[in-house]
Coordinates of C-alpha atoms and ligand atoms in Angstrom, one line a residue:
X20 CA 160.0 262.3 184.6
X21 CA 160.8 266.0 184.5
X22 CA 164.3 267.3 185.1
X23 CA 165.5 270.6 186.5
X24 CA 168.9 272.4 186.1
X25 CA 169.9 275.8 187.3
X26 CA 173.1 277.8 187.0
X27 CA 174.4 281.0 188.6
X28 CA 178.0 282.2 188.0
X29 CA 180.1 284.1 185.5
X30 CA 179.9 281.7 182.5
X31 CA 177.4 281.7 179.8
X32 CA 174.4 279.9 181.4
X33 CA 172.6 278.5 178.3
X34 CA 175.1 275.8 177.2
X35 CA 175.5 274.7 180.8
X36 CA 171.8 274.3 181.1
X37 CA 171.3 272.4 177.9
X38 CA 174.3 270.1 178.6
X39 CA 172.8 269.4 182.1
X40 CA 169.4 268.7 180.5
X41 CA 171.0 266.3 178.1
X42 CA 172.3 264.3 181.1
X43 CA 168.8 264.2 182.4
X44 CA 167.3 262.9 179.1
X45 CA 167.3 259.4 180.4
X46 CA 164.6 260.3 182.9
X47 CA 162.1 260.6 180.0
X48 CA 160.6 263.8 178.6
X49 CA 158.6 265.3 175.8
X50 CA 159.7 268.9 175.7
X51 CA 162.6 271.1 176.9
X52 CA 163.3 274.7 177.7
X53 CA 165.5 277.3 179.3
X54 CA 165.1 280.7 180.9
X55 CA 168.1 283.0 181.0
X56 CA 168.5 286.5 182.5
X57 CA 169.8 288.5 179.6
X58 CA 170.5 292.2 179.7
X59 CA 167.8 292.9 182.4
X60 CA 165.1 290.7 180.8
X61 CA 164.3 287.0 181.1
X62 CA 164.5 285.3 177.8
X63 CA 162.6 282.0 177.5
X64 CA 163.1 279.4 174.8
X65 CA 161.1 276.2 175.0
X66 CA 159.9 273.5 172.5
X67 CA 158.0 270.4 172.3
X68 CA 160.1 267.3 171.3
X69 CA 163.7 266.4 171.8
X70 CA 166.3 268.6 173.4
X71 CA 167.9 268.8 169.9
X72 CA 165.1 271.2 168.9
X73 CA 166.0 273.6 171.7
X74 CA 169.8 273.2 170.9
X75 CA 169.2 274.0 167.3
X76 CA 167.3 277.1 168.2
X77 CA 170.0 278.3 170.5
X78 CA 172.6 277.6 167.9
X79 CA 170.7 279.8 165.4
X80 CA 170.4 282.6 167.9
X81 CA 172.5 282.4 171.0
X82 CA 171.3 283.6 174.5
X83 CA 173.8 285.5 176.6
X84 CA 173.5 285.8 180.4
X85 CA 175.0 284.1 183.5
X86 CA 172.0 283.0 185.4
X87 CA 169.3 280.6 184.2
X88 CA 167.0 277.6 184.8
X89 CA 166.2 274.7 182.5
X90 CA 163.7 271.9 182.4
X91 CA 162.8 268.7 180.6
X92 CA 159.1 268.1 180.9
X93 CA 157.2 264.8 181.1
X94 CA 153.6 265.8 180.5
X95 CA 151.1 265.4 183.3
X96 CA 148.8 268.4 183.1
X97 CA 148.2 269.3 179.5
X98 CA 149.6 267.7 176.4
X99 CA 153.2 268.0 175.2
X100 CA 153.4 271.4 173.4
X101 CA 155.6 274.5 173.2
X102 CA 153.2 276.4 175.5
X103 CA 153.0 273.8 178.1
X104 CA 156.7 273.3 178.3
X105 CA 158.7 274.9 181.1
X106 CA 160.0 277.4 182.2
X107 CA 156.8 279.3 182.8
X108 CA 156.6 282.9 183.7
X109 CA 154.2 285.6 185.0
X110 CA 152.6 288.0 182.5
X111 CA 155.4 290.6 182.7
X112 CA 158.0 287.8 182.3
X113 CA 159.8 289.1 185.4
X114 CA 159.6 285.8 187.3
X115 CA 160.3 282.3 185.7
X116 CA 159.7 278.9 187.3
X117 CA 160.6 275.3 186.6
X118 CA 158.7 272.7 188.4
X119 CA 158.8 268.9 188.9
X120 CA 156.0 266.9 190.5
X121 CA 152.4 267.8 190.9
X122 CA 150.5 270.7 192.6
X123 CA 147.4 269.0 193.7
X124 CA 145.3 272.0 194.6
X125 CA 146.2 274.0 191.4
X126 CA 142.6 274.1 190.1
X127 CA 141.4 275.9 193.2
X128 CA 144.3 278.4 193.1
X129 CA 143.9 278.9 189.4
X130 CA 140.2 279.9 189.9
X131 CA 141.2 282.3 192.7
X132 CA 143.8 283.9 190.5
X133 CA 141.6 284.1 187.4
X134 CA 139.0 285.9 189.6
X135 CA 141.7 288.4 190.3
X136 CA 142.3 288.9 186.6
X137 CA 145.3 286.7 186.0
X138 CA 145.4 285.2 182.5
X139 CA 146.6 281.7 182.0
X140 CA 148.2 280.6 178.8
X141 CA 149.0 277.0 179.5
X142 CA 147.2 274.0 180.8
X143 CA 149.8 273.2 183.4
X144 CA 149.6 273.2 187.2
X145 CA 153.0 275.0 187.2
X146 CA 151.6 278.3 185.9
X147 CA 149.8 279.0 189.2
X148 CA 153.2 279.2 190.9
X149 CA 154.2 282.0 188.5
X150 CA 151.1 284.1 189.0
X151 CA 151.1 283.5 192.8
X152 CA 154.7 284.7 192.9
X153 CA 153.6 287.7 191.0
X154 CA 150.9 288.4 193.5
X155 CA 153.1 288.1 196.6
X156 CA 156.3 289.6 195.2
X157 CA 157.2 293.0 196.7
X158 CA 160.9 293.1 196.1
X159 CA 161.7 290.1 198.3
X160 CA 161.8 286.9 196.3
X161 CA 162.5 284.6 199.2
X162 CA 159.4 285.9 201.1
X163 CA 157.3 285.5 198.0
X164 CA 158.4 281.9 197.5
X165 CA 157.7 281.1 201.2
X166 CA 154.2 282.5 200.9
X167 CA 153.5 280.6 197.7
X168 CA 154.8 277.3 199.1
X169 CA 152.5 277.9 202.1
X170 CA 149.5 277.7 199.7
X171 CA 150.6 274.7 197.6
X172 CA 149.7 271.1 198.2
X173 CA 151.4 268.1 196.6
X174 CA 154.8 266.6 195.9
X175 CA 157.0 269.0 194.0
X176 CA 160.4 270.7 193.5
X177 CA 160.8 274.3 192.3
X178 CA 163.5 276.4 190.7
X179 CA 162.7 280.1 190.6
X180 CA 164.5 283.2 189.1
X181 CA 163.5 286.8 189.1
X182 CA 164.5 289.7 186.8
X183 CA 164.6 292.1 189.7
X184 CA 166.7 289.8 192.0
X185 CA 169.5 289.0 189.5
X186 CA 171.8 287.7 192.1
X187 CA 169.9 284.6 193.2
X188 CA 168.1 281.4 192.3
X189 CA 165.7 279.9 194.7
X190 CA 165.2 276.1 195.0
X191 CA 162.5 274.4 197.0
X192 CA 162.0 270.7 197.7
X193 CA 158.7 269.3 198.8
X194 CA 159.2 265.5 198.3
X195 CA 160.4 265.6 194.6
X196 CA 164.2 265.3 194.6
X197 CA 166.5 268.4 194.3
X198 CA 170.1 269.0 194.9
X199 CA 172.4 272.0 195.1
X200 CA 175.8 271.7 193.4
X201 CA 178.7 273.6 195.0
X202 CA 181.1 275.2 192.6
X203 CA 183.8 277.8 192.8
X204 CA 182.4 281.3 192.0
X205 CA 179.4 279.4 190.5
X206 CA 176.6 277.2 191.9
X207 CA 174.0 274.9 190.6
X208 CA 170.6 273.4 191.3
X209 CA 169.4 270.1 189.7
X210 CA 167.0 267.3 190.1
X211 CA 169.7 264.7 189.7
X212 CA 173.5 264.4 190.0
X213 CA 174.4 263.7 186.4
X214 CA 173.1 267.1 185.3
X215 CA 175.9 268.9 187.2
X216 CA 178.6 266.2 187.6
X217 CA 180.8 267.8 184.9
X218 CA 181.1 270.9 187.0
X219 CA 181.2 269.6 190.6
X220 CA 181.2 266.5 192.7
X221 CA 180.1 268.3 195.9
X222 CA 176.4 268.6 196.5
X223 CA 173.9 269.3 199.2
X224 CA 171.0 266.8 199.0
X225 CA 167.9 268.8 200.0
X226 CA 165.3 267.3 202.3
X227 CA 161.6 267.7 202.3
X228 CA 160.4 271.2 203.2
X229 CA 163.7 272.8 202.6
X230 CA 164.7 275.8 200.6
X231 CA 168.0 277.1 199.2
X232 CA 169.0 280.6 198.2
X233 CA 171.7 280.0 195.6
X234 CA 174.0 282.9 194.7
X235 CA 177.2 283.0 192.7
X236 CA 179.4 282.8 195.7
X237 CA 177.2 281.5 198.5
X238 CA 174.4 279.0 199.3
X239 CA 172.0 279.6 202.2
X240 CA 170.0 276.6 203.3
X241 CA 166.8 276.9 205.4
X242 CA 163.5 275.4 206.3
X243 CA 160.6 276.8 204.3
X244 CA 159.7 279.0 207.4
X245 CA 163.2 280.6 207.1
X246 CA 164.9 278.7 210.0
X247 CA 168.6 278.4 208.9
X248 CA 170.0 274.8 208.6
X249 CA 173.4 273.3 208.0
X250 CA 174.0 270.2 206.0
X251 CA 177.0 267.9 205.3
X252 CA 178.4 268.1 201.8
X253 CA 177.8 264.9 199.9
X254 CA 180.8 264.0 197.7
X255 CA 179.7 262.0 194.6
X256 CA 182.0 259.0 194.3
X257 CA 181.5 258.3 190.6
X258 CA 182.6 260.3 187.7
X259 CA 181.3 261.6 184.3
X260 CA 182.5 258.4 182.5
X261 CA 180.2 256.2 184.6
X262 CA 177.3 258.2 183.1
X263 CA 178.6 258.0 179.5
X264 CA 178.1 255.3 177.0
X265 CA 181.8 254.3 176.9
X266 CA 181.9 253.0 173.3
X267 CA 178.6 251.1 173.5
X268 CA 175.7 252.0 171.2
X269 CA 173.3 252.4 174.1
X270 CA 173.3 252.7 177.8
X271 CA 171.2 249.6 178.1
X272 CA 173.8 247.3 176.5
X273 CA 176.6 249.0 178.5
X274 CA 174.7 248.4 181.7
X275 CA 173.9 244.8 180.8
X276 CA 177.7 244.2 180.4
X277 CA 178.4 246.0 183.7
X278 CA 176.4 243.4 185.7
X279 CA 179.3 241.1 186.7
X280 CA 181.1 244.2 188.2
X281 CA 177.9 245.6 189.7
X282 CA 177.1 242.3 191.4
X283 CA 180.6 242.0 192.7
X284 CA 180.7 245.6 194.0
X285 CA 177.4 244.9 195.8
X286 CA 178.5 241.6 197.4
X287 CA 182.2 241.8 198.1
X288 CA 182.3 244.6 200.6
X289 CA 179.7 242.7 202.6
X290 CA 181.2 239.2 202.4
X291 CA 184.4 238.5 204.4
X292 CA 187.0 235.8 203.6
X293 CA 185.7 233.7 206.5
X294 CA 182.2 233.8 204.9
X295 CA 180.6 236.1 207.5
X296 CA 178.3 238.8 206.3
X297 CA 178.6 242.5 207.4
X298 CA 175.8 244.8 206.3
X299 CA 176.7 248.4 206.9
X300 CA 173.4 250.1 207.5
X301 CA 171.3 247.2 208.6
X302 CA 170.9 247.1 212.4
X303 CA 168.4 244.3 212.8
X304 CA 169.1 242.1 215.9
X305 CA 167.9 238.6 216.7
X306 CA 165.3 240.2 219.0
X307 CA 164.0 242.3 216.1
X308 CA 163.8 239.2 213.9
X309 CA 162.1 237.1 216.5
X310 CA 159.5 239.9 216.9
X311 CA 158.5 240.0 213.2
X312 CA 155.6 237.8 212.2
X313 CA 155.6 238.9 208.5
X314 CA 157.5 240.8 205.9
X315 CA 156.1 243.0 203.2
X316 CA 158.3 243.7 200.2
X317 CA 157.0 246.7 198.3
X318 CA 158.2 248.0 194.9
X319 CA 157.2 248.8 191.3
X320 CA 158.1 247.3 188.0
X321 CA 161.5 245.6 187.8
X322 CA 162.2 246.2 191.4
X323 CA 159.0 244.4 192.2
X324 CA 160.3 241.4 190.3
X325 CA 163.5 241.5 192.4
X326 CA 161.2 241.5 195.4
X327 CA 159.6 238.2 194.3
X328 CA 163.0 236.5 194.6
X329 CA 163.3 238.2 198.0
X330 CA 160.2 236.4 199.1
X331 CA 161.6 233.0 198.0
X332 CA 164.9 233.5 199.7
X333 CA 163.5 235.0 203.0
X334 CA 160.8 232.3 203.3
X335 CA 163.4 229.6 202.6
X336 CA 166.1 230.8 204.9
X337 CA 164.4 233.0 207.5
X338 CA 161.1 231.1 207.6
X339 CA 158.9 234.2 208.0
X340 CA 155.9 234.6 205.6
X341 CA 156.5 237.3 203.0
X342 CA 153.9 239.2 201.0
X343 CA 155.2 241.1 197.9
X344 CA 153.0 243.9 196.6
X345 CA 153.1 246.6 193.9
X346 CA 153.4 249.9 195.7
X347 CA 150.5 251.6 193.9
X348 CA 148.2 248.8 194.9
X349 CA 149.6 248.4 198.5
X350 CA 148.9 252.1 199.2
X351 CA 145.2 251.7 198.6
X352 CA 144.7 248.3 200.1
X353 CA 144.1 247.4 203.8
X354 CA 147.5 245.9 204.7
X355 CA 148.0 244.2 208.0
X356 CA 150.9 246.3 209.4
X357 CA 152.0 246.8 212.9
X358 CA 155.2 246.8 215.0
X359 CA 155.6 243.1 214.2
X360 CA 156.0 243.9 210.5
X361 CA 159.2 244.3 208.6
X362 CA 158.7 246.3 205.3
X363 CA 161.4 246.1 202.6
X364 CA 161.2 248.8 200.0
X365 CA 163.0 248.1 196.8
X366 CA 163.8 251.0 194.4
X367 CA 166.7 251.7 192.1
X368 CA 166.1 255.5 192.2
X369 CA 164.9 255.6 195.8
X370 CA 162.4 258.3 194.5
X371 CA 159.5 256.3 193.1
X372 CA 156.6 258.2 194.6
X373 CA 154.3 255.2 195.1
X374 CA 157.1 253.2 196.8
X375 CA 157.9 256.2 199.0
X376 CA 154.3 256.8 200.0
X377 CA 154.0 253.1 200.8
X378 CA 157.0 253.5 203.1
X379 CA 155.3 256.4 204.9
X380 CA 152.1 254.4 205.3
X381 CA 154.1 251.5 206.8
X382 CA 156.0 253.8 209.1
X383 CA 152.8 255.5 210.4
X384 CA 151.6 252.0 211.4
X385 CA 154.7 251.2 213.3
X386 CA 156.5 248.8 210.8
X387 CA 160.3 248.6 210.7
X388 CA 161.4 249.9 207.3
X389 CA 164.3 248.6 205.3
X390 CA 165.4 250.1 201.9
X391 CA 167.2 248.4 199.1
X392 CA 168.2 251.2 196.8
X393 CA 170.9 252.3 194.4
X394 CA 170.9 256.0 195.1
X395 CA 172.7 257.3 198.2
X396 CA 170.7 259.9 200.1
X397 CA 167.5 259.2 198.1
X398 CA 164.2 259.9 199.8
X399 CA 163.5 256.2 200.4
X400 CA 167.0 255.7 201.8
X401 CA 166.6 258.6 204.1
X402 CA 163.3 257.7 205.6
X403 CA 164.2 254.0 206.2
X404 CA 165.4 252.6 209.5
X405 CA 167.9 250.2 207.7
X406 CA 169.4 250.6 204.2
X407 CA 171.2 248.3 201.9
X408 CA 172.7 250.1 199.0
X409 CA 173.1 248.3 195.7
X410 CA 176.5 249.4 194.3
X411 CA 175.3 249.2 190.7
X412 CA 176.6 252.7 189.8
X413 CA 174.4 255.1 187.8
X414 CA 171.8 253.4 185.8
X415 CA 170.9 255.6 182.9
X416 CA 168.8 253.4 180.5
X417 CA 165.2 253.6 181.3
X418 CA 165.0 249.8 181.2
X419 CA 166.5 248.6 184.4
X420 CA 169.1 245.8 184.1
X421 CA 172.1 246.0 186.5
X422 CA 169.9 247.5 189.2
X423 CA 167.7 244.4 189.1
X424 CA 170.6 241.8 189.3
X425 CA 172.1 243.8 192.2
X426 CA 168.7 243.9 194.0
X427 CA 168.6 240.1 193.6
X428 CA 172.1 239.7 195.0
X429 CA 171.1 242.0 197.8
X430 CA 168.1 239.9 198.7
X431 CA 170.4 236.8 198.9
X432 CA 172.7 238.6 201.3
X433 CA 169.8 240.1 203.4
X434 CA 168.1 236.7 203.7
X435 CA 171.3 234.9 204.7
X436 CA 172.2 237.6 207.2
X437 CA 168.7 237.5 208.8
X438 CA 168.8 233.6 208.8
X439 CA 172.1 233.6 210.7
X440 CA 171.0 236.1 213.2
X441 CA 167.7 234.3 213.8
X442 CA 169.4 230.8 213.8
X443 CA 167.0 229.5 211.1
X444 CA 169.7 228.1 208.8
X445 CA 172.1 225.2 209.3
X446 CA 175.8 225.7 208.9
X447 CA 176.0 223.4 206.0
X448 CA 173.1 225.2 204.1
X449 CA 174.7 228.5 204.8
X450 CA 178.1 227.5 203.5
X451 CA 176.6 226.2 200.2
X452 CA 174.6 229.4 199.8
X453 CA 177.5 231.7 200.5
X454 CA 179.9 229.8 198.2
X455 CA 177.4 230.0 195.4
X456 CA 176.8 233.7 196.0
X457 CA 180.5 234.4 195.7
X458 CA 180.6 232.7 192.3
X459 CA 177.7 234.8 190.9
X460 CA 179.7 237.6 189.4
X461 CA 182.0 235.2 187.5
X462 CA 179.0 233.2 186.2
X463 CA 177.3 236.4 185.0
X464 CA 180.5 237.2 183.2
X465 CA 180.6 233.8 181.6
X466 CA 177.1 234.4 180.1
X467 CA 178.3 237.7 178.6
X468 CA 181.4 236.1 176.9
X469 CA 179.3 234.6 174.1
X470 CA 176.3 236.7 173.1
X471 CA 176.2 236.1 169.3
X472 CA 173.7 233.2 169.9
X473 CA 171.2 235.7 171.4
X474 CA 171.6 238.0 168.4
X475 CA 170.6 235.1 166.2
X476 CA 167.5 234.4 168.4
X477 CA 166.5 238.0 168.1
X478 CA 166.6 237.7 164.3
X479 CA 164.1 234.8 164.7
X480 CA 161.5 236.7 166.7
X481 CA 161.8 240.4 166.0
X482 CA 158.9 240.5 163.6
X483 CA 156.5 238.7 165.8
X484 CA 153.4 240.4 167.1
X485 CA 153.3 238.5 170.4
X486 CA 155.9 236.7 172.5
X487 CA 155.1 234.5 175.5
X488 CA 157.3 233.7 178.4
X489 CA 156.6 230.8 180.6
X490 CA 158.1 229.4 183.8
X491 CA 157.4 228.0 187.3
X492 CA 158.5 229.3 190.7
X493 CA 161.3 231.7 190.4
X494 CA 161.6 230.9 186.7
X495 CA 158.1 232.5 186.4
X496 CA 159.3 235.5 188.3
X497 CA 162.2 236.0 185.9
X498 CA 159.8 235.3 183.0
X499 CA 157.8 238.3 184.1
X500 CA 161.0 240.4 184.0
X501 CA 162.0 239.1 180.6
X502 CA 158.6 239.9 179.2
X503 CA 158.6 243.4 180.7
X504 CA 162.0 244.1 179.2
X505 CA 160.9 243.0 175.8
X506 CA 157.7 245.0 175.8
X507 CA 159.2 248.2 177.1
X508 CA 162.1 248.4 174.7
X509 CA 160.8 246.7 171.6
X510 CA 157.1 247.5 171.8
X511 CA 156.2 243.8 171.0
X512 CA 153.3 242.6 173.0
X513 CA 154.4 240.0 175.4
X514 CA 153.0 238.1 178.3
X515 CA 154.4 235.9 181.1
X516 CA 152.5 233.0 182.3
X517 CA 153.0 230.2 184.9
X518 CA 153.8 227.0 183.0
X519 CA 151.0 225.1 184.8
X520 CA 148.4 227.9 184.2
X521 CA 148.7 228.0 180.4
X522 CA 146.1 225.4 179.8
X523 CA 143.6 227.4 181.8
X524 CA 143.2 230.0 179.0
X525 CA 146.3 231.5 177.5
X526 CA 147.2 228.4 175.5
X527 CA 144.4 229.4 173.1
X528 CA 146.7 232.1 171.8
X529 CA 149.5 229.7 170.9
X530 CA 149.6 228.8 167.2
X531 CA 152.1 227.9 164.6
X532 CA 155.4 229.8 165.1
X533 CA 154.2 231.8 168.2
X534 CA 157.5 232.5 170.0
X535 CA 157.5 231.0 173.5
X536 CA 160.5 231.6 175.8
X537 CA 160.4 228.7 178.2
X538 CA 162.5 229.0 181.4
X539 CA 163.5 225.7 182.8
X540 CA 166.5 226.5 184.9
X541 CA 165.4 224.9 188.2
X542 CA 166.2 221.2 188.9
X543 CA 163.3 221.1 191.3
X544 CA 160.6 221.9 188.7
X545 CA 162.4 220.8 185.6
X546 CA 160.1 217.8 184.7
X547 CA 157.0 219.9 185.2
X548 CA 158.4 222.6 182.8
X549 CA 159.4 220.0 180.2
X550 CA 155.7 218.9 180.1
X551 CA 154.7 222.5 179.5
X552 CA 157.2 222.9 176.8
X553 CA 155.8 219.9 175.1
X554 CA 152.3 221.3 175.4
X555 CA 153.2 224.5 173.5
X556 CA 155.4 222.7 171.0
X557 CA 152.4 220.4 170.2
X558 CA 150.5 223.6 169.2
X559 CA 153.2 224.7 166.8
X560 CA 155.0 227.2 169.1
X561 CA 158.6 228.2 168.3
X562 CA 160.2 227.3 171.6
X563 CA 163.3 229.0 172.9
X564 CA 164.1 227.2 176.2
X565 CA 166.5 228.4 178.9
X566 CA 168.2 225.7 180.9
X567 CA 171.3 224.9 182.9
X568 CA 174.5 223.9 181.0
X569 CA 174.8 220.2 180.4
X570 CA 171.0 219.6 179.9
X571 CA 171.1 218.0 176.5
X572 CA 167.6 216.4 176.9
X573 CA 165.8 219.7 176.5
X574 CA 167.2 220.1 173.0
X575 CA 164.8 217.3 171.9
X576 CA 161.8 219.3 172.9
X577 CA 162.8 222.9 172.2
X578 CA 163.7 224.6 168.9
X579 CA 166.5 226.5 170.5
X580 CA 168.2 226.4 173.9
X581 CA 169.9 229.2 175.8
X582 CA 172.3 227.8 178.5
X583 CA 173.3 229.4 181.7
X584 CA 176.1 228.1 184.0
X585 CA 175.3 225.5 186.6
X586 CA 174.0 227.3 189.7
X587 CA 171.7 226.5 192.6
X588 CA 167.9 226.9 191.9
X589 CA 167.8 229.8 194.3
X590 CA 170.2 231.9 192.4
X591 CA 169.4 230.7 188.9
X592 CA 167.1 233.7 188.1
X593 CA 169.9 236.2 188.7
X594 CA 171.7 234.5 185.7
X595 CA 168.7 233.6 183.6
X596 CA 167.6 237.2 183.3
X597 CA 170.8 238.2 181.5
X598 CA 170.1 236.4 178.2
X599 CA 166.5 237.7 178.4
X600 CA 167.8 241.3 178.8
X601 CA 170.1 240.7 175.8
X602 CA 167.2 239.3 173.8
X603 CA 165.0 242.3 174.5
X604 CA 167.9 244.6 173.6
X605 CA 168.7 243.0 170.2
X606 CA 165.1 242.6 169.2
X607 CA 164.6 246.4 169.9
X608 CA 167.7 247.2 168.0
X609 CA 166.4 245.2 164.9
X610 CA 163.1 247.0 165.2
X611 CA 164.9 250.4 165.3
X612 CA 163.5 251.4 168.6
X613 CA 164.7 254.3 170.8
X614 CA 166.2 251.7 173.3
X615 CA 167.4 253.9 176.1
X616 CA 164.4 256.2 176.1
X617 CA 161.3 254.0 175.2
X618 CA 158.2 256.0 174.3
X619 CA 155.9 257.1 177.2
X620 CA 158.3 255.9 179.9
X621 CA 160.4 257.7 182.4
X622 CA 163.4 256.5 184.5
X623 CA 162.3 257.9 187.8
X624 CA 158.6 257.9 188.4
X625 CA 158.0 260.7 190.8
X626 CA 154.3 261.2 190.2
X627 CA 151.5 258.9 191.2
Ligands
LIG8 C1 161.6 248.7 184.0 C2 161.9 249.7 185.0 C3 160.8 250.1 185.9 C4 161.3 250.4 187.3 C5 160.2 251.0 188.2 C6 160.7 251.2 189.6 O1 162.8 248.4 183.3 O2 163.0 250.2 185.1 O3 159.8 249.1 186.0 O4 161.8 249.2 187.9 O5 159.7 252.2 187.6 O6 161.7 252.1 189.7 P1 162.6 252.3 191.0 O7 163.4 251.0 191.1 O8 163.5 253.4 190.7 O9 161.7 252.5 192.1

């Protein structure tokens, strides 16, 4: 999704803005631009396409000036084009605006402004902000912004600069994320931390309905109505290297390799030597747990797949029924929520709009809200009653990998903690589960020790038009994740199917050499899966099975076998997914895809 960067200080603004935008590239975008105040005039450069096009233009003809705003756009209103790119400006080019999110009532405002004679050049919703500012501006930029915001509806963040107020940048947050970076004799605004991390680790995380007046040597924070506010400075605890590729070809492969550490970092602070669990920001008591009669787990995409494991673990250990739903569906359904409902929102970014709105819906009906998220201070974390942070570190590749495995590990620890409090697990079962969980990082590392085999498998399937993934129970859940990974990074059509459901339709698509990835990592369902493997093999499929180490029998039925270390059925999917991530990565690499930034996708989906 779109990205914002702003700078005010004594240095040349343009390179700081473009470098910041580069760090936001992972969010997904289709055009980029900057506006810089240069010798009493606002100069705007903006182009459709990669940031390199903008960089090239600035290299040819540099822009001077120490105050500016920049933007990467992910098209919502109007196609990707130079004219629809941000920043946008009023007709006299005295006020420039960058904007993330959507202004829902822009059509109505546009018609009003057109009736007054304002001419629109783009198809964007953003342009109404520029002309409205023009209409309200009488020398006081802050007041003009306040009036404009009073008219806008939607979820958005704004960065505003004005030729006639050269000492300040204005930032506004209405739902869409925005931070203010605190420097020395220079300050920043940005939609995400990596954009300014090179310059400062101290930030203010803005809340909904807040505004910042950012000057070179001061930052004033206030509510939109002007009421001053104070905020704690948030100190970022990771550094620039964590957001760099560190010798790997892509962030995706780097992040796949970071999984043992990410799982360890997520688990070990919560697990003591005596096997007790301590969850920092989860305050659920036995009384709370006895009160719940159901749990909803709500998320999108990969986070939803992690939620499916959450259901298995919570139902097994805590013995409360769990419904897992996609946030964009849940919002428009008629869910049964009241004070007896626990809702667990899963989101790497903590900013996914549908998940956030689902949270608000649950809250309004009295549910207790828990968040599992990777981003400290994100919107979802802030509005939840209880939070479990996954300590995966920054995830830059659009395709989620380490966030997923840490979400899975988090569900294991949440379910066990709830079960102990509720008294729904025996001591023996608990000990087995905890001991297994403690070994998870090492077992993940073992898989990553030998990955050449997966590269060979990628060679076998990378030219296929379709790939099927099959599994049962949690093997099916992880099959869905494997299939999603393959399609999003390699653009090969792929489908995941329950092993037992194949013969009810999808089997018709299996013919000679159709690749079928068959997950058979659970002892409980192994025999059933073996029958399904034989079914597809009999139709000529090229079967790549995934099983636990030591299972030699499966080699008789499958063409290839990927082995994972021995593990309990409950935790097997947290390991099975790793070879599937690698497979997707190597297939995409052979097909020459833009792995970290797949077409049409964005890292943080902050629009509906
Ligand atoms: C797929 C992927 C997406 C995200 C989804 C939710 O690889 O990354 O499916 O999982 O957009 O994002 P978060 O977890 O940030 O809410």
